[in-house]
mmCIF file of C-alpha atoms and ligand atoms in Angstrom:
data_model
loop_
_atom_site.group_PDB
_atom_site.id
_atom_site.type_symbol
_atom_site.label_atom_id
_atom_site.label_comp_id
_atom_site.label_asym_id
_atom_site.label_seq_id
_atom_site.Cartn_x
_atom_site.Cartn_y
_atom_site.Cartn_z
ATOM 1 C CA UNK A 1 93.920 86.344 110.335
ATOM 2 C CA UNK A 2 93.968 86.471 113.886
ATOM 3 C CA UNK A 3 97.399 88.085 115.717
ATOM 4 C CA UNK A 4 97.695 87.124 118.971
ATOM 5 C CA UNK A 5 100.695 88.859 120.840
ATOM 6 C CA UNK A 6 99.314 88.106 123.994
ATOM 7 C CA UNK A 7 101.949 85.387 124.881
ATOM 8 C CA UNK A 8 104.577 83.375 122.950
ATOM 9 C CA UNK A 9 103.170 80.219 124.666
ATOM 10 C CA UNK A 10 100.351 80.445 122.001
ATOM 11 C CA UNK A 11 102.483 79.079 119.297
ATOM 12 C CA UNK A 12 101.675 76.055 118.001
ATOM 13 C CA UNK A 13 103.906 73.106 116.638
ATOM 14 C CA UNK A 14 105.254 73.239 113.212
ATOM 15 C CA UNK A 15 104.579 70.284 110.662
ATOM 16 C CA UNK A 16 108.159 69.501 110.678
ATOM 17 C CA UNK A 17 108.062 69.703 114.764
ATOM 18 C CA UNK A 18 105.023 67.673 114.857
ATOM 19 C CA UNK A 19 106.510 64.632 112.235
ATOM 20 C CA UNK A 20 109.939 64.760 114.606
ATOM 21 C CA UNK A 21 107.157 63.777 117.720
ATOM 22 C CA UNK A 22 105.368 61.120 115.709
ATOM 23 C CA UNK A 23 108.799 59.158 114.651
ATOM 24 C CA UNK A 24 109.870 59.543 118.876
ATOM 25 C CA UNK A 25 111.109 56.471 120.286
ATOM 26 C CA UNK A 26 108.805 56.119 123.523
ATOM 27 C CA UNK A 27 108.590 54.228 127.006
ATOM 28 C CA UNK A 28 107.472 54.596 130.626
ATOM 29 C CA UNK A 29 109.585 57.312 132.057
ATOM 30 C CA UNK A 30 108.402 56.550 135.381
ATOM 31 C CA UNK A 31 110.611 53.588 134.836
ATOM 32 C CA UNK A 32 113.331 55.554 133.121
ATOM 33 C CA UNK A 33 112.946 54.091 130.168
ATOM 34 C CA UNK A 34 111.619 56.342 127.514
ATOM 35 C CA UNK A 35 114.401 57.192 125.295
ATOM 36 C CA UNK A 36 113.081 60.761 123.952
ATOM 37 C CA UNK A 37 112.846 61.818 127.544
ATOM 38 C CA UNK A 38 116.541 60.378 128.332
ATOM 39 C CA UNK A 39 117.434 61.986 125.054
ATOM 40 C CA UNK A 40 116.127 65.618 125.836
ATOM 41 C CA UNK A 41 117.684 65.273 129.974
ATOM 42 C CA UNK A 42 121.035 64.598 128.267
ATOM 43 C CA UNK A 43 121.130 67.327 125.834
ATOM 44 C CA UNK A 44 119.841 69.758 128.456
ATOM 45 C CA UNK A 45 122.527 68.874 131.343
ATOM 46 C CA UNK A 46 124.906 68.875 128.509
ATOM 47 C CA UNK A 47 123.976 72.295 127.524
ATOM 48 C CA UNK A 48 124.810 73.962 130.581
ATOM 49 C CA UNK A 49 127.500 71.333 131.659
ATOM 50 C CA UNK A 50 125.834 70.340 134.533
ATOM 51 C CA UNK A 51 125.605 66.633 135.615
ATOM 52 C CA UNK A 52 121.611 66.011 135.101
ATOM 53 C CA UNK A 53 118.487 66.732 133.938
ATOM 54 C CA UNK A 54 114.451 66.210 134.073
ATOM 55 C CA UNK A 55 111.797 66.704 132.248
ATOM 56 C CA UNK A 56 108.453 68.578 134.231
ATOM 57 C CA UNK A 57 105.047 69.874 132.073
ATOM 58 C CA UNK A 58 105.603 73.186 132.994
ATOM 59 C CA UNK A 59 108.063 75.839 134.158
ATOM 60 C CA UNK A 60 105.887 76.666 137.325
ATOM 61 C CA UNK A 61 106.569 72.604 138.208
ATOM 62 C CA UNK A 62 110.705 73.147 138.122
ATOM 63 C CA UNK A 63 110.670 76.552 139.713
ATOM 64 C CA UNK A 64 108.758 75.128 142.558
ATOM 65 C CA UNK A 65 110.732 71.776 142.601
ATOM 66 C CA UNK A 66 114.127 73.365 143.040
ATOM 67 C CA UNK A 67 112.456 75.831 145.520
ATOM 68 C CA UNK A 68 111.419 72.837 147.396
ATOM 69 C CA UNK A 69 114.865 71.140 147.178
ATOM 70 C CA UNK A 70 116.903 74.123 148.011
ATOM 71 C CA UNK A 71 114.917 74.850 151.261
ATOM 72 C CA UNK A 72 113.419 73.979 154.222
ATOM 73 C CA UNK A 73 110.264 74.975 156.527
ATOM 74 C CA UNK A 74 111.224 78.565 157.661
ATOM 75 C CA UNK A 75 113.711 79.704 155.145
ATOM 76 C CA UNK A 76 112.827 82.528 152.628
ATOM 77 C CA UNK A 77 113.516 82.930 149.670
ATOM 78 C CA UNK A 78 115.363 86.556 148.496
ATOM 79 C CA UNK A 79 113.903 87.416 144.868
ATOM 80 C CA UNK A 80 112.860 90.781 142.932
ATOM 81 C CA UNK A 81 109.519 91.726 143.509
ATOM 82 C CA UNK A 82 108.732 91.291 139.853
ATOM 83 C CA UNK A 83 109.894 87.383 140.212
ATOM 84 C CA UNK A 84 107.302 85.168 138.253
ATOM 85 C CA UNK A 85 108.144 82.615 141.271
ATOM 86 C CA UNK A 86 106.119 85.339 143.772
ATOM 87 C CA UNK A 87 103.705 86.992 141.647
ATOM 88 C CA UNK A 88 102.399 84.287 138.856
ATOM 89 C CA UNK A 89 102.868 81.102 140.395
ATOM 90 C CA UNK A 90 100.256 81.244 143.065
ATOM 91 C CA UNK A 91 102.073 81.570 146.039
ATOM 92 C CA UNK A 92 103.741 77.846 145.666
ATOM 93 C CA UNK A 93 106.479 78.659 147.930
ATOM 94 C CA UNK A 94 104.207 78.890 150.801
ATOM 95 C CA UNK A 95 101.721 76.534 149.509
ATOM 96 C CA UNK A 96 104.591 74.064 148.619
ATOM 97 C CA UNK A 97 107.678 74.196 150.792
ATOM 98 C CA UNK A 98 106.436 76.348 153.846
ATOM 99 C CA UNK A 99 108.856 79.606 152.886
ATOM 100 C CA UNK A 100 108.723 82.901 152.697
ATOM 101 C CA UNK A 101 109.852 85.623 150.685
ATOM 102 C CA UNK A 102 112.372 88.450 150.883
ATOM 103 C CA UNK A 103 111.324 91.012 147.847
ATOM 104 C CA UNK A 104 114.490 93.547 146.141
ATOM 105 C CA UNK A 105 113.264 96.369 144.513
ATOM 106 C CA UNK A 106 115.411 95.727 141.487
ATOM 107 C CA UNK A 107 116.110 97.462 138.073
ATOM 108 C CA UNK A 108 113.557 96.011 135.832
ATOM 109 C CA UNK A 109 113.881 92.736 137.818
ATOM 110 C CA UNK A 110 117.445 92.278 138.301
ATOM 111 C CA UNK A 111 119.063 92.697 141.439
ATOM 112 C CA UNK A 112 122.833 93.267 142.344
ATOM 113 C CA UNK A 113 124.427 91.263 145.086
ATOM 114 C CA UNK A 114 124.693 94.483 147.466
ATOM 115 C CA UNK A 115 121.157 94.255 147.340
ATOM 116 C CA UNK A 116 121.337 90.646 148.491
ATOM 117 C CA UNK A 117 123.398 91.103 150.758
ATOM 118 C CA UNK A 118 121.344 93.844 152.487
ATOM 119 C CA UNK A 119 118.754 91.773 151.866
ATOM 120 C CA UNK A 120 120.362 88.412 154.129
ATOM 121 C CA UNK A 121 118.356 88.585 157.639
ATOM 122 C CA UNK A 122 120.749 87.745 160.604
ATOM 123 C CA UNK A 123 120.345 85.194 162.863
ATOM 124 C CA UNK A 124 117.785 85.591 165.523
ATOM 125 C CA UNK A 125 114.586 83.427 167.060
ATOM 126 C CA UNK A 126 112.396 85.488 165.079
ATOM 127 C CA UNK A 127 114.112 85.468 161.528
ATOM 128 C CA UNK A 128 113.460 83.203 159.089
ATOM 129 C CA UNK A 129 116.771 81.835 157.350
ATOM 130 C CA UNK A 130 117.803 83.405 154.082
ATOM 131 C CA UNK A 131 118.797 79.746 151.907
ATOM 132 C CA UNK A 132 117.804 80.564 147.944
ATOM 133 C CA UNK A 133 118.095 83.483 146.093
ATOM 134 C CA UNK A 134 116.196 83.217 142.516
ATOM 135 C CA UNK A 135 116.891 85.473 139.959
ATOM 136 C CA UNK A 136 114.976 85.830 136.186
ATOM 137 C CA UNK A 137 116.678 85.534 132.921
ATOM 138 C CA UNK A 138 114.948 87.290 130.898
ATOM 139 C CA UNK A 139 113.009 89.134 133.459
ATOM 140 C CA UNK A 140 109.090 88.938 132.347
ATOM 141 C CA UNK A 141 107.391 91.561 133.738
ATOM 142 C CA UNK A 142 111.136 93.639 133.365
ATOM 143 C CA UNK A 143 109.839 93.833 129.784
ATOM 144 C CA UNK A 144 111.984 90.960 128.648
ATOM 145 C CA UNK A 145 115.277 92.823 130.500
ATOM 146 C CA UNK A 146 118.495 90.514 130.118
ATOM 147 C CA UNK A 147 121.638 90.408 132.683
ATOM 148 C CA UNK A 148 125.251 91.329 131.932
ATOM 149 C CA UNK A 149 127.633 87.829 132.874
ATOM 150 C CA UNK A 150 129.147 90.225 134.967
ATOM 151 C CA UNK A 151 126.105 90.822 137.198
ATOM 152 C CA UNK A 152 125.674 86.983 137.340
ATOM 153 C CA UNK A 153 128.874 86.154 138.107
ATOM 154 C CA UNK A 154 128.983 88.743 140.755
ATOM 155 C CA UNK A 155 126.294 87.323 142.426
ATOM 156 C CA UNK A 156 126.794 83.738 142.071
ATOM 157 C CA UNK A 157 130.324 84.680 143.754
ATOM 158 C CA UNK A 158 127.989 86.563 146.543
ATOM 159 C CA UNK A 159 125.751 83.753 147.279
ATOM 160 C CA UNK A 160 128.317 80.854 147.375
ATOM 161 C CA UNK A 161 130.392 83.539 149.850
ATOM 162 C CA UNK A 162 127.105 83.839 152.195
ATOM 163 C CA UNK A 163 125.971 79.875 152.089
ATOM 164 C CA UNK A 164 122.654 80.763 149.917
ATOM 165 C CA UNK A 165 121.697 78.757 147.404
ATOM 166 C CA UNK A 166 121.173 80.040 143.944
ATOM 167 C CA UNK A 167 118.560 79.184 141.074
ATOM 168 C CA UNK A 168 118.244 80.840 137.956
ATOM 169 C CA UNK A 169 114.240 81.035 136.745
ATOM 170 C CA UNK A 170 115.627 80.909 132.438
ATOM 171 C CA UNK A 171 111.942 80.652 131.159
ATOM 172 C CA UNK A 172 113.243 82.483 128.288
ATOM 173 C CA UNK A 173 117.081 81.883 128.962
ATOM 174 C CA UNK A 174 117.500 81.397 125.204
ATOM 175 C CA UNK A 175 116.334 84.741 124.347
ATOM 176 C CA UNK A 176 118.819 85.976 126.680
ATOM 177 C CA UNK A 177 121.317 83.833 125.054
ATOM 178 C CA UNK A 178 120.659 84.986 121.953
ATOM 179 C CA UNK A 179 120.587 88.632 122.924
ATOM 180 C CA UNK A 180 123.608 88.726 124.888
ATOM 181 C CA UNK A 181 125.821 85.826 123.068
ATOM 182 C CA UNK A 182 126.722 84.271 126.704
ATOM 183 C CA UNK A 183 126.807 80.571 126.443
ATOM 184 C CA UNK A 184 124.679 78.288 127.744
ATOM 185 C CA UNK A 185 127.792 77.216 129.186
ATOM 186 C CA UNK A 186 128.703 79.832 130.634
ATOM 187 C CA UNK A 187 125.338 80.415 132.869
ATOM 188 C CA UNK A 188 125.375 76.717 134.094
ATOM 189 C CA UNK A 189 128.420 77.479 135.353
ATOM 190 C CA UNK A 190 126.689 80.558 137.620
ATOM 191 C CA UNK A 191 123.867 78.523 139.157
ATOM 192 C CA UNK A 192 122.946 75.773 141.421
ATOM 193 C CA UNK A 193 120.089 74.784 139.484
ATOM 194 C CA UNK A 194 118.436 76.619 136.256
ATOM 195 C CA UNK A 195 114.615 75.693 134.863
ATOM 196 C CA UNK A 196 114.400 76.263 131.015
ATOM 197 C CA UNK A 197 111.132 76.490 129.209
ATOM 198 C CA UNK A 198 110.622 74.804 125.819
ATOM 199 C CA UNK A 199 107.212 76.228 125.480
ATOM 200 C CA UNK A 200 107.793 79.497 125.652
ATOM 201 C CA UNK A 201 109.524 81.116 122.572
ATOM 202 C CA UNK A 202 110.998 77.809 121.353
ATOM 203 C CA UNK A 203 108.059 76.855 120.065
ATOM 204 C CA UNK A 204 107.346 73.081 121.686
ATOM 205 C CA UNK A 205 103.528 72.262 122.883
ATOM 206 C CA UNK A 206 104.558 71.388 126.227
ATOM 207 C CA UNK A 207 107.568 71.055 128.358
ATOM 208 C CA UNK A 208 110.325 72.763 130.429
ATOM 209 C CA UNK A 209 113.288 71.110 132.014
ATOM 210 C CA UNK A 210 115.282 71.630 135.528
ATOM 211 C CA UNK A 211 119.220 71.057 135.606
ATOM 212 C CA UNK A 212 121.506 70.486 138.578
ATOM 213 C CA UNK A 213 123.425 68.367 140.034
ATOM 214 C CA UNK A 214 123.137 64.190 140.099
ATOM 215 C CA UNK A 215 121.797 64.136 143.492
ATOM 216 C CA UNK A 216 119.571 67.136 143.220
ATOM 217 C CA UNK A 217 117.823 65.908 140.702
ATOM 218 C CA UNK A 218 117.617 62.584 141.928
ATOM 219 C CA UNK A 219 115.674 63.773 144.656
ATOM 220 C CA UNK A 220 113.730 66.271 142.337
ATOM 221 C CA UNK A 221 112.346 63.300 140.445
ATOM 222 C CA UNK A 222 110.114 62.204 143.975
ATOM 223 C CA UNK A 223 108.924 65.661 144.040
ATOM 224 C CA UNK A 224 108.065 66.003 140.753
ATOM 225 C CA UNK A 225 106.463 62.534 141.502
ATOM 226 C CA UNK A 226 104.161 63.754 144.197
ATOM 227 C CA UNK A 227 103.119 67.194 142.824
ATOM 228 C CA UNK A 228 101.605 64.210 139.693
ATOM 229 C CA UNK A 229 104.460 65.407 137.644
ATOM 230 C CA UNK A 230 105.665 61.480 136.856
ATOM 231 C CA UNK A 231 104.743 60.793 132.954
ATOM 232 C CA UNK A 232 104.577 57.737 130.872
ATOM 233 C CA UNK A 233 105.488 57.802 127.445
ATOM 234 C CA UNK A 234 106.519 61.139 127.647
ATOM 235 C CA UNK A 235 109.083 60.930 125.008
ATOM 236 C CA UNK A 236 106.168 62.422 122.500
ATOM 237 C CA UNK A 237 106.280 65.607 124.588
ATOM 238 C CA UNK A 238 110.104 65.694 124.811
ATOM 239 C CA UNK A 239 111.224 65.077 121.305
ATOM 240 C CA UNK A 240 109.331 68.301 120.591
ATOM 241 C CA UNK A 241 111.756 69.925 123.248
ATOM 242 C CA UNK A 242 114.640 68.684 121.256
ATOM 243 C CA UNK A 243 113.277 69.630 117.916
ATOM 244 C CA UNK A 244 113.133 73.025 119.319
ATOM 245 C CA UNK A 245 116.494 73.238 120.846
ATOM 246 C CA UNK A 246 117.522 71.912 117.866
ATOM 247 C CA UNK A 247 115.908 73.966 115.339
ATOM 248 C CA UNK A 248 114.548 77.210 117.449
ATOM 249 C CA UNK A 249 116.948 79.115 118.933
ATOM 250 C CA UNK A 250 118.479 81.062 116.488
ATOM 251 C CA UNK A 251 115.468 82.261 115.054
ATOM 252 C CA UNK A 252 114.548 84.119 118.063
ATOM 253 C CA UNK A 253 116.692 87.177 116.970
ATOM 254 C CA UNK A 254 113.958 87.436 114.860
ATOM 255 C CA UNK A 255 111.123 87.661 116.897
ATOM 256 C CA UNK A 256 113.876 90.213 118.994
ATOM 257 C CA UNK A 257 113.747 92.750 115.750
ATOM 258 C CA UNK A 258 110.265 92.512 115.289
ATOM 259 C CA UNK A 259 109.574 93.586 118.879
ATOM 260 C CA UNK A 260 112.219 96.080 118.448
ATOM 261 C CA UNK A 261 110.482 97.278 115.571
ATOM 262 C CA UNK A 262 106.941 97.558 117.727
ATOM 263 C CA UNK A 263 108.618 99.387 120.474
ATOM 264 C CA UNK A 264 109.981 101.975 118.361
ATOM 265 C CA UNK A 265 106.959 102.867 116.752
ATOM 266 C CA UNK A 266 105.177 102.871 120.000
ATOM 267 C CA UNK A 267 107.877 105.801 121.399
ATOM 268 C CA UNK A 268 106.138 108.358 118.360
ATOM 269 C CA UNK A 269 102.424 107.425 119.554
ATOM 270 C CA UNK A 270 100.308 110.110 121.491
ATOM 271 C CA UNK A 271 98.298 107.607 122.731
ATOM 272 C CA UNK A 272 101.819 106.098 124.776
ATOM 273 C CA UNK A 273 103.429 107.836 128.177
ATOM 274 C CA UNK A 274 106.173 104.968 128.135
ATOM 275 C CA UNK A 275 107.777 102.494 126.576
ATOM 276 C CA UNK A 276 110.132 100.021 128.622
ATOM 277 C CA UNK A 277 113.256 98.984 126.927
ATOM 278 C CA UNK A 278 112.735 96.470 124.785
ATOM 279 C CA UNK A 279 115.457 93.614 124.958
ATOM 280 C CA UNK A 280 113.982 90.604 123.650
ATOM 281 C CA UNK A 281 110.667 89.793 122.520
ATOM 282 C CA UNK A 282 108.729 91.374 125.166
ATOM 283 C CA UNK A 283 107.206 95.242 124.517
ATOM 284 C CA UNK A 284 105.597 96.790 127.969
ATOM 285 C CA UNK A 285 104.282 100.208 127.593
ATOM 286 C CA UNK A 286 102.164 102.314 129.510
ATOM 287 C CA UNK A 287 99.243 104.239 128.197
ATOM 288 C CA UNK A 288 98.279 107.862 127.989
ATOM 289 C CA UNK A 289 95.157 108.031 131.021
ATOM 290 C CA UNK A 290 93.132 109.427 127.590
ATOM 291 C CA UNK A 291 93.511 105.888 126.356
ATOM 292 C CA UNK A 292 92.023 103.630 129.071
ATOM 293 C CA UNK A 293 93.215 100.312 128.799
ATOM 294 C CA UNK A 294 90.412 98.569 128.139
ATOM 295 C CA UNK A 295 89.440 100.309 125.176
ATOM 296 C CA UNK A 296 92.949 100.415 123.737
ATOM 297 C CA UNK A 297 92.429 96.194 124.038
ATOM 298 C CA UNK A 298 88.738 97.015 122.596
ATOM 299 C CA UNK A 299 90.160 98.588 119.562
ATOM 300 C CA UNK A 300 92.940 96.323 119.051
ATOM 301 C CA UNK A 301 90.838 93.148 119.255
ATOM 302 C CA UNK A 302 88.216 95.314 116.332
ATOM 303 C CA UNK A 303 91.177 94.887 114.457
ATOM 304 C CA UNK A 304 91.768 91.094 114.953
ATOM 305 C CA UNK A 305 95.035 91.973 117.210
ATOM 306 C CA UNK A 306 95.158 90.320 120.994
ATOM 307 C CA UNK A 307 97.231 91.606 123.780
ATOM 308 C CA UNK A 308 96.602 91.537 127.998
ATOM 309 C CA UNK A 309 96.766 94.956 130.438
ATOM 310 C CA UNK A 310 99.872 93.831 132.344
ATOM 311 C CA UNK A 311 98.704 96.012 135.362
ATOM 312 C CA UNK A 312 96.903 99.387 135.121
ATOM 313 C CA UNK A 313 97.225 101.242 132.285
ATOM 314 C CA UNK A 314 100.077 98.327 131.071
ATOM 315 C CA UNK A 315 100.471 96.738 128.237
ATOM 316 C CA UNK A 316 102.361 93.587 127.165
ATOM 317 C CA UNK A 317 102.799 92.395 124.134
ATOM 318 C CA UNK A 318 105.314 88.795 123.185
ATOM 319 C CA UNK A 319 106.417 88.231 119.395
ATOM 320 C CA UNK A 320 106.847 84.574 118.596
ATOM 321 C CA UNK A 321 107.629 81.924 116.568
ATOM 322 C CA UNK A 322 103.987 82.378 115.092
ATOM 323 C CA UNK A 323 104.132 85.842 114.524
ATOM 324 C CA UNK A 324 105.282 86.090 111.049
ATOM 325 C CA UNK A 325 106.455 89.223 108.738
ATOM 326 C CA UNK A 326 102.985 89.902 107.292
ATOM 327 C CA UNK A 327 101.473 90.272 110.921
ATOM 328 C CA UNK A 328 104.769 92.572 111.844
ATOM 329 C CA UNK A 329 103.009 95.003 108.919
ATOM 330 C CA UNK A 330 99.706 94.503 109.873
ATOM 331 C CA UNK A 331 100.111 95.259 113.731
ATOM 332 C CA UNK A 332 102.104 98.261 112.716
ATOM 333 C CA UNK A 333 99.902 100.227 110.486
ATOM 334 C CA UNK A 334 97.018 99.171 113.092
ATOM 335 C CA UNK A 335 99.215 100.712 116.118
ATOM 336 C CA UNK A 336 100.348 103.494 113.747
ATOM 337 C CA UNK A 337 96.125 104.601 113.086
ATOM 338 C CA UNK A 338 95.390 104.648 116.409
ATOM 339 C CA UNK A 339 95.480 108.139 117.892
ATOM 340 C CA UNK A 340 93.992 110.443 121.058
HETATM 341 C C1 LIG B 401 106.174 81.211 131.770
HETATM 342 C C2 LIG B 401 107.130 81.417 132.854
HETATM 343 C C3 LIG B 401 107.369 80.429 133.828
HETATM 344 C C4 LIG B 401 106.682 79.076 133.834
HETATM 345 O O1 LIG B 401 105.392 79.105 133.417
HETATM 346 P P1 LIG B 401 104.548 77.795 133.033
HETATM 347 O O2 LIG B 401 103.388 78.385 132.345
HETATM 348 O O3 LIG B 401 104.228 77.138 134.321
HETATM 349 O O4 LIG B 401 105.389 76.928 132.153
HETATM 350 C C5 LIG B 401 108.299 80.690 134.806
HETATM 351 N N1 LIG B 401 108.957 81.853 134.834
HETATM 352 C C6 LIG B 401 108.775 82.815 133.925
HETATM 353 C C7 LIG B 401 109.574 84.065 133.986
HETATM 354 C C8 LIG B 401 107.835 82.643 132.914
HETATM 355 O O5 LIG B 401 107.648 83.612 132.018
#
């Protein structure tokens, strides 16, 4: 038995997830026409009553789509400097729309609108123009960290006041949702635009989806088209998407306990200076400088556990759909015999 806690994109599709995909009605959704893909769009704008929908392979493809529609040459973009859209998806607001970026040195990723505010650069010749401010729900490399409604309403309020745009990067949105018990509803109604992942802790193969308005994401769909994002019979990916939705989201209070359950033994190990909050279903801890990081990995993988350094001395470890109760037991008497 092999545990891998490295991500929760490494689950894989259940049988029951896999027979919904083989019985999907399918057609070219270049042409519009494949009803699993129209079926998925719906459901998502529907979700977070907003007007439309589309379906991208991967979260880095919406983030950098509504990046690209919310901006122009020259703008910047005013994130946290733990954003996944500046540090993990290769610089693509550069490389894509010609921006730059305007880091906040946030609480475990999530920023405050007096920090955006601050943050807003005046105009001058030699400023670039503050347009988009991106915020992460749940906040990766926060350790999984969830907002308040509050805070989001609070700064949606701040960025409609100052003419910014505002896009919320909900990878793992549902774990927030199911953390926090704020409707889906109720964060549509914060954001411009919001990119969901369905490959993440949901559980699909493939798949994430970007929301807005009719006309956004009528224009998203030529972007998408020249990044090579345009799929055929896509419908087989999507119908996984709704399976998940459908059948997924509850269940991630469990993999929420069984990182709780990690973190908390982690807090009485020698071999541990700190433990971040844990949230969700994300556990980042640093090591004791006695324990170098590679051989903590070294001993974990001897013991048929994998995890990733998440920076020096860092760990990160993600619970998932195909981390089950037996591997809970297993990873904690492993992490509970390791000592200095
Ligand atoms: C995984 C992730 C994404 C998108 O990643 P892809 O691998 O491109 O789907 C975006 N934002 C956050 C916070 C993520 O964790």
């Amino acid at each position: 038995m092999i545990i891998d806690l490295r991500s929760d994109t490494v689950t894989k599709p259940t049988a029951e997830m896999k027979a919904f995909m083989m019985n999907a009605p399918l057609g070219d959704d270049v042409f519009g026409e494949d009803p699993s893909v129209l079926q998925l769009e719906e459901k998502a704008a529907q979700m977070f009553g907003m007007e439309a929908a589309m379906f991208c392979p991967s979260g880095t493809m919406t983030n950098q789509i509504a990046i690209k529609l919310h901006t122009q040459a020259l703008d910047e973009v005013i994130c946290d400097k733990l954003s996944h859209i500046y540090l993990y998806e290769v610089g693509g607001y550069a490389y894509n729309s010609s921006v730059s970026v305007n880091l906040i040195d946030g609480d475990r990723g999530r920023i405050t609108p007096e920090q955006v505010k601050k943050a807003i650069k005046p105009e001058a010749d030699w400023y670039p123009n503050s347009k988009l401010v991106v915020v992460e729900n749940t906040c990766n490399k926060g350790g999984g960290s969830c907002y308040e409604l509050d805070q989001l309403k609070a700064l949606s309020k701040s960025c409609k006041a100052n003419n910014l745009a505002f896009h919320l990067d909900g990878a793992r949105l549902m774990n927030a949702h199911v953390k926090t018990g704020v409707s889906t509803g109720e964060f549509g109604a914060q954001f411009d635009s919001i990119s969901l992942c369905l490959s993440k802790g949901l559980g699909a193969p493939i798949g994430s989806v970007l929301v807005g308005t009719k006309d956004f994401i009528k224009r998203g769909r030529k972007v998408r088209k020249v990044m090579g994002g345009g799929m055929r019979q896509a419908g087989i990916l999507a119908s996984a998407c709704v399976y998940a939705l459908d059948n997924h989201v509850e269940r991630l209070a469990e993999d929420h306990s069984k990182a709780a359950a990690i973190g908390q033994l982690l807090e009485s190990k020698n071999y541990v200076n700190e433990v971040l909050p844990v949230d969700t279903n994300i556990i980042i801890f640093k090591l004791n400088d006695k324990m170098p990081g590679s051989d903590f990995i070294q001993i974990l993988e001897n013991n048929h556990i994998k995890a990733v350094e998440f920076g020096p001395q860092m760990i990160r470890f993600v619970t998932h759909l195909d981390f089950t109760k037996g591997m809970l037991e297993k990873t904690l008497e492993t992490l509970d015999g390791i000592s200095l």
